[in-house]
Amino acid sequence: MKVELSRRKFLKAGMVAGVAVYIAPLGGKAFAALFEDKILTPVAWDPKNGQAKVRIDGRAKVTGAKVFARDIRAKDMPHWPQQQAHAFILRATRADAAYAGLDLSLLGEDLKPDRLVTAADLERDGVAFPAFYGADMLLPEGKQAAYLGHAVAILIYKDFARYRFAKDALQFKDGVLRYGAPVPALERDPWGTFRFVRVGGATSADEDKFSSLGNAPVFPSMMRKQQPVWPDGIEHGKLGEQGMFYAKQIKAELDSPPADWLVLERSYKTQSVDTAALEPDNANCWYDADKQALHMVVATQGPQEVVDSALEMMKKCKLPLKALYLHPCYTVGYGSKDHYNFPFYGLACALYGGGLPVRLANDRYEQFQTSIKRHAFDMQYRMAVDRKSGMMQSFAGTFEGNGGGRSNFSPSVVMVAATAAQSIYYFPKNDFAAVAIASRAVDAGSARGYGTLQSMAATEMMVDEFAARLKLDPIEFRLRNALRSGMKNSQGAIPAGAIRVDEVLRKAQAHPLWTRRAQQKAAYELAHPGQRYGVGFACTQKDFGTGAESSLARIEIDADGKIRVWHSGTEIGTGMSTSQAIACAKWLSRPADAILTAVTEWPDLPVVATGDPYIMSQAEQDKLSANPRWSPTYCSPASATNSAYYYTHSTREAARVVFMHGLWPAAMAIWSQGVAGGQAASLVIRVEDARWVDGKLSAGGLEALPFEQLVRKAHELGLVTGAAVHVFNRWQWSEADWEIGGATVRLPVDGLSLRYGDGAAAAAAAARKALPKTPGGYHLLDRKRAYMPATQRNGAMVTYYSCVGTLVELAVHEGSGKVELLSHHSIMECGNMLSPQLVSSQLQGGLAMGIGHALHETMPLYEDGPGNGTWNFNRYHLPRASDVAVWKQTAEVLPPVSETDPPKGIAEVVMIPVVGAIVNGLAHAIGHRFTDLPVTPQRIQEVLA
């Protein structure tokens, strides 16, 4: 097989543990040759308003031409065998008895698989999951399934027809999997347990007595009967003991509150929800035994994670591997394709495919049975408010998330749920304990909302109930307690930048839906007998990021002025490729002409990432930072609402370096031409005065220079015309000192390499000869000093927030219990928008998902749930257009504080407040406060009966 590795083919190559790794980046020419024809088009840019007219992949989306991983067959892949094999997986539907083997007699002789793969095969060949995913990739005979839907065997067919008939013959049939005698329920310790205690000073500005940031989170001292045992509370003991000392003080005060306190205690429950990605999980993989090469076409949010995990998996395998070819495709997942195990089942299929590519693709029944679910939560809240002042005093909560059969991200999901529970409010004291239980349910993991949907919706329900008890306007009550800029969150950290919750609340308070709700209720119910009218409101702020965000970006401008961008981030339908092309305009006057995403190999900027960024000590970080190529992490998957802020940071920093050390000095050279310093000599020229106007650069009254002229000059003078950067964020950006052009500059990047124009003066060229040069013509810079965020900042948990408030107008039909959304209005704060159209689409999609969570979507956790393999959309109600007030929804976005505000991540927060707003609206309509979700017509009928 011939593989072309030229730069102009944009096919990156690298060596990892002796294995050559090749990645076809999304949007690259190599990718286009494999999957599509001109799906991406240059951004249609309107320089007057600085906005894109249409997204890069817009035409392909609306015409149905966009190609996803699921669409790919062996014949579409150059150099692959043309025959496509197919596979499906048999899964256990019982967890109360030992698995006793297969009965494939229903297949007869004609439909027997060409290859049957069982746990015995995997054991013999050393094929096992990477450590993150746990044990028993296939369930061995004689062992109890850890969860419903546990994979038992893989059936591989060399032709489609026999595969299809065989799958139909076995699907939904009892007796295919044999079981032994009943066994006791499997008991396992929780996947993760955390506790976050804070006791503040007299005001938020005063030093905390104890907090996660200032001291440490609290961890169990042991487990007893699968429940955490917390340390003893000792005031001057170890950190965990100190935390529990204050936790017990908080409990004692809530048990015996001051006379002026109103204390409410409530239980809230949320359901298990399917992520319902419209592209079911799939993989098409080929193992070429002769060349010891593995080829993978996969749907994933994190190509780098697939590479790392595939190499870890093959390292233990007895089958040799010399080359790994990964083709990450366009996909959509709402979190469900982030660190999910499906690509590795595809890998296993390839190993036993007999030299043929094997396609493993879920149908909808299989997708419900296996796809990552949003966690069901059981939460206990105790909150105290001073009756006289209406000020919140204390909040204690326990958060139990059902993680299902494999750990996945369950520990961090419950951790985030707890740290987000304060929502938009300031509490002087809090004690939040979170546990992710292991169960026989289908795996739960990363899903849009990531625990905060569950916890903040509950907080908003309780806040509304407090307002009613105190006879306060619910929004006025929120305003009294809203977190303001500079106040601390429940971990003791100060959120980044301006907190504009109060502005959102005031806009909602003045909206006609709110001011006229009493009159409208009377009028509507008079005009619609048998219906109850209500208006509800909720407001939340959601963190974005993980506390260990990293990305790489590279920007080049050729001599003709064409701008190209390479980025490590992955496009999963959010519009990331469009937004990152647009992000260049801030420094380069217009968007990129071409962008490649999902680039995971960076020979022009080699970066080494070792250690665990969440648990490493400060001493370890200091030692590792001495290596100028080291960073705590390499690159992040597309998750945690990270593209708008985190990905844009690396893109803009690369563009800024090109501007500051390429275009700006080129402009100064032109402005300084002529006698006695030219037109610039008589003026005071500062780079901060530089402005792009209609594609031309000016500053301080100087001649406006076209972009193309500046680029030619930069190339002519041998100035910077390309920059590759690596960035890292632990609730604060890493920084480093760099020597560029003979001067030391401090930049918020921890990795940097530069490309220069070819017309360098002799002296400048000689000075650069000492710098290491990559095959791509880049000069690697060694940072002079690194300023990494302190490891203690892990205790902050979150600092970046965006805010959305939502008003909902609804009607309840007394006879049927059906809830009709009449209209809803959202108010968002998201900094400077990269693309208003993308923001609008995120909001509309998020609202629909939130409405589904509040009113429609649910499934049983266990034997009657999707793990039995019989669930499909005929049993699962996704919201339709008629459910979401599609023609009557409105929205507004707060203008940024200034033109320098960064964009904020909003993909998750947009779905959260509508949940609490609906439940609060139902309380206004029928006078009952629901605490369990979803609020179905049956539950409403029970209340109204």
mmCIF file of N, CA, C and O in Angstrom, residues 21 25 49 53 82 107 128 214 279 309 341 356 402 409 430 459 491 494 504 579 673 772 787 809 882 887:
data_model
loop_
_atom_site.group_PDB
_atom_site.id
_atom_site.type_symbol
_atom_site.label_atom_id
_atom_site.label_comp_id
_atom_site.label_asym_id
_atom_site.label_seq_id
_atom_site.Cartn_x
_atom_site.Cartn_y
_atom_site.Cartn_z
ATOM 1 N N VAL A 21 1.916 6.436 13.387
ATOM 2 C CA VAL A 21 0.518 6.865 13.518
ATOM 3 C C VAL A 21 0.211 7.875 12.426
ATOM 4 O O VAL A 21 0.911 8.880 12.295
ATOM 5 N N PRO A 25 -6.672 14.529 8.910
ATOM 6 C CA PRO A 25 -7.415 15.579 9.611
ATOM 7 C C PRO A 25 -8.675 15.980 8.863
ATOM 8 O O PRO A 25 -8.704 16.007 7.637
ATOM 9 N N ASN A 49 -20.183 43.929 8.760
ATOM 10 C CA ASN A 49 -20.624 43.625 10.135
ATOM 11 C C ASN A 49 -19.731 42.600 10.817
ATOM 12 O O ASN A 49 -19.969 42.220 11.965
ATOM 13 N N LYS A 53 -21.781 34.725 6.703
ATOM 14 C CA LYS A 53 -23.134 34.612 6.171
ATOM 15 C C LYS A 53 -23.676 33.192 6.292
ATOM 16 O O LYS A 53 -24.879 32.994 6.394
ATOM 17 N N GLN A 82 -11.780 -4.361 -1.293
ATOM 18 C CA GLN A 82 -13.098 -3.876 -1.702
ATOM 19 C C GLN A 82 -14.242 -4.652 -1.056
ATOM 20 O O GLN A 82 -15.380 -4.177 -1.045
ATOM 21 N N LEU A 107 -29.751 -20.153 13.747
ATOM 22 C CA LEU A 107 -29.096 -19.732 12.511
ATOM 23 C C LEU A 107 -29.016 -20.863 11.487
ATOM 24 O O LEU A 107 -28.867 -20.597 10.277
ATOM 25 N N ALA A 128 -7.770 -6.734 25.163
ATOM 26 C CA ALA A 128 -8.524 -6.239 26.318
ATOM 27 C C ALA A 128 -8.716 -4.738 26.193
ATOM 28 O O ALA A 128 -7.955 -4.046 25.505
ATOM 29 N N GLY A 214 -8.796 26.701 48.994
ATOM 30 C CA GLY A 214 -7.819 27.113 49.993
ATOM 31 C C GLY A 214 -7.218 25.965 50.762
ATOM 32 O O GLY A 214 -6.063 26.035 51.201
ATOM 33 N N GLU A 279 -26.647 10.018 14.814
ATOM 34 C CA GLU A 279 -25.746 9.051 14.200
ATOM 35 C C GLU A 279 -25.422 7.999 15.246
ATOM 36 O O GLU A 279 -24.637 8.249 16.159
ATOM 37 N N SER A 309 -5.578 5.194 23.216
ATOM 38 C CA SER A 309 -6.186 3.978 23.762
ATOM 39 C C SER A 309 -5.978 2.786 22.841
ATOM 40 O O SER A 309 -5.780 1.657 23.301
ATOM 41 N N ASN A 341 -16.519 3.377 24.530
ATOM 42 C CA ASN A 341 -15.725 2.193 24.202
ATOM 43 C C ASN A 341 -16.008 1.614 22.828
ATOM 44 O O ASN A 341 -15.333 0.676 22.401
ATOM 45 N N LEU A 356 -10.253 -8.839 6.148
ATOM 46 C CA LEU A 356 -11.250 -7.950 5.559
ATOM 47 C C LEU A 356 -11.578 -6.800 6.508
ATOM 48 O O LEU A 356 -11.542 -6.958 7.731
ATOM 49 N N ASN A 402 -26.330 7.587 39.258
ATOM 50 C CA ASN A 402 -26.252 6.173 38.905
ATOM 51 C C ASN A 402 -25.352 6.020 37.684
ATOM 52 O O ASN A 402 -25.727 6.370 36.568
ATOM 53 N N PHE A 409 -17.027 8.395 32.815
ATOM 54 C CA PHE A 409 -16.781 9.685 33.460
ATOM 55 C C PHE A 409 -17.659 9.916 34.692
ATOM 56 O O PHE A 409 -17.791 11.055 35.149
ATOM 57 N N ASN A 430 -21.432 25.936 52.608
ATOM 58 C CA ASN A 430 -21.989 24.814 51.850
ATOM 59 C C ASN A 430 -21.254 23.523 52.181
ATOM 60 O O ASN A 430 -20.071 23.520 52.548
ATOM 61 N N THR A 459 -31.974 23.058 42.194
ATOM 62 C CA THR A 459 -31.762 24.293 42.960
ATOM 63 C C THR A 459 -32.789 25.346 42.570
ATOM 64 O O THR A 459 -33.356 26.031 43.442
ATOM 65 N N GLN A 491 -16.479 26.432 45.970
ATOM 66 C CA GLN A 491 -15.153 25.870 46.242
ATOM 67 C C GLN A 491 -14.194 26.926 46.773
ATOM 68 O O GLN A 491 -13.030 26.635 47.019
ATOM 69 N N ILE A 494 -12.804 32.512 42.885
ATOM 70 C CA ILE A 494 -13.498 33.667 42.304
ATOM 71 C C ILE A 494 -13.675 33.410 40.813
ATOM 72 O O ILE A 494 -12.698 33.206 40.093
ATOM 73 N N VAL A 504 -29.116 39.701 33.662
ATOM 74 C CA VAL A 504 -30.071 38.750 33.086
ATOM 75 C C VAL A 504 -31.358 38.744 33.898
ATOM 76 O O VAL A 504 -32.470 38.759 33.347
ATOM 77 N N SER A 579 -16.290 28.552 13.444
ATOM 78 C CA SER A 579 -15.925 29.553 14.449
ATOM 79 C C SER A 579 -14.422 29.766 14.497
ATOM 80 O O SER A 579 -13.952 30.891 14.705
ATOM 81 N N GLN A 673 8.970 54.167 5.321
ATOM 82 C CA GLN A 673 9.747 54.367 4.094
ATOM 83 C C GLN A 673 9.844 55.845 3.748
ATOM 84 O O GLN A 673 8.896 56.603 3.963
ATOM 85 N N PRO A 772 16.334 25.049 16.201
ATOM 86 C CA PRO A 772 15.960 23.777 15.575
ATOM 87 C C PRO A 772 14.883 24.019 14.514
ATOM 88 O O PRO A 772 13.985 24.832 14.709
ATOM 89 N N TYR A 787 5.342 29.607 33.172
ATOM 90 C CA TYR A 787 4.485 30.007 34.292
ATOM 91 C C TYR A 787 3.217 29.140 34.214
ATOM 92 O O TYR A 787 2.200 29.536 33.646
ATOM 93 N N GLU A 809 -43.947 30.117 29.245
ATOM 94 C CA GLU A 809 -45.399 30.291 29.332
ATOM 95 C C GLU A 809 -46.031 28.977 28.896
ATOM 96 O O GLU A 809 -45.761 28.487 27.791
ATOM 97 N N SER A 882 -43.859 20.535 17.753
ATOM 98 C CA SER A 882 -45.071 20.942 18.468
ATOM 99 C C SER A 882 -44.869 20.994 19.974
ATOM 100 O O SER A 882 -45.677 21.602 20.692
ATOM 101 N N TRP A 887 -42.360 28.110 16.872
ATOM 102 C CA TRP A 887 -42.591 29.385 16.182
ATOM 103 C C TRP A 887 -42.795 30.543 17.150
ATOM 104 O O TRP A 887 -42.931 31.682 16.724
#
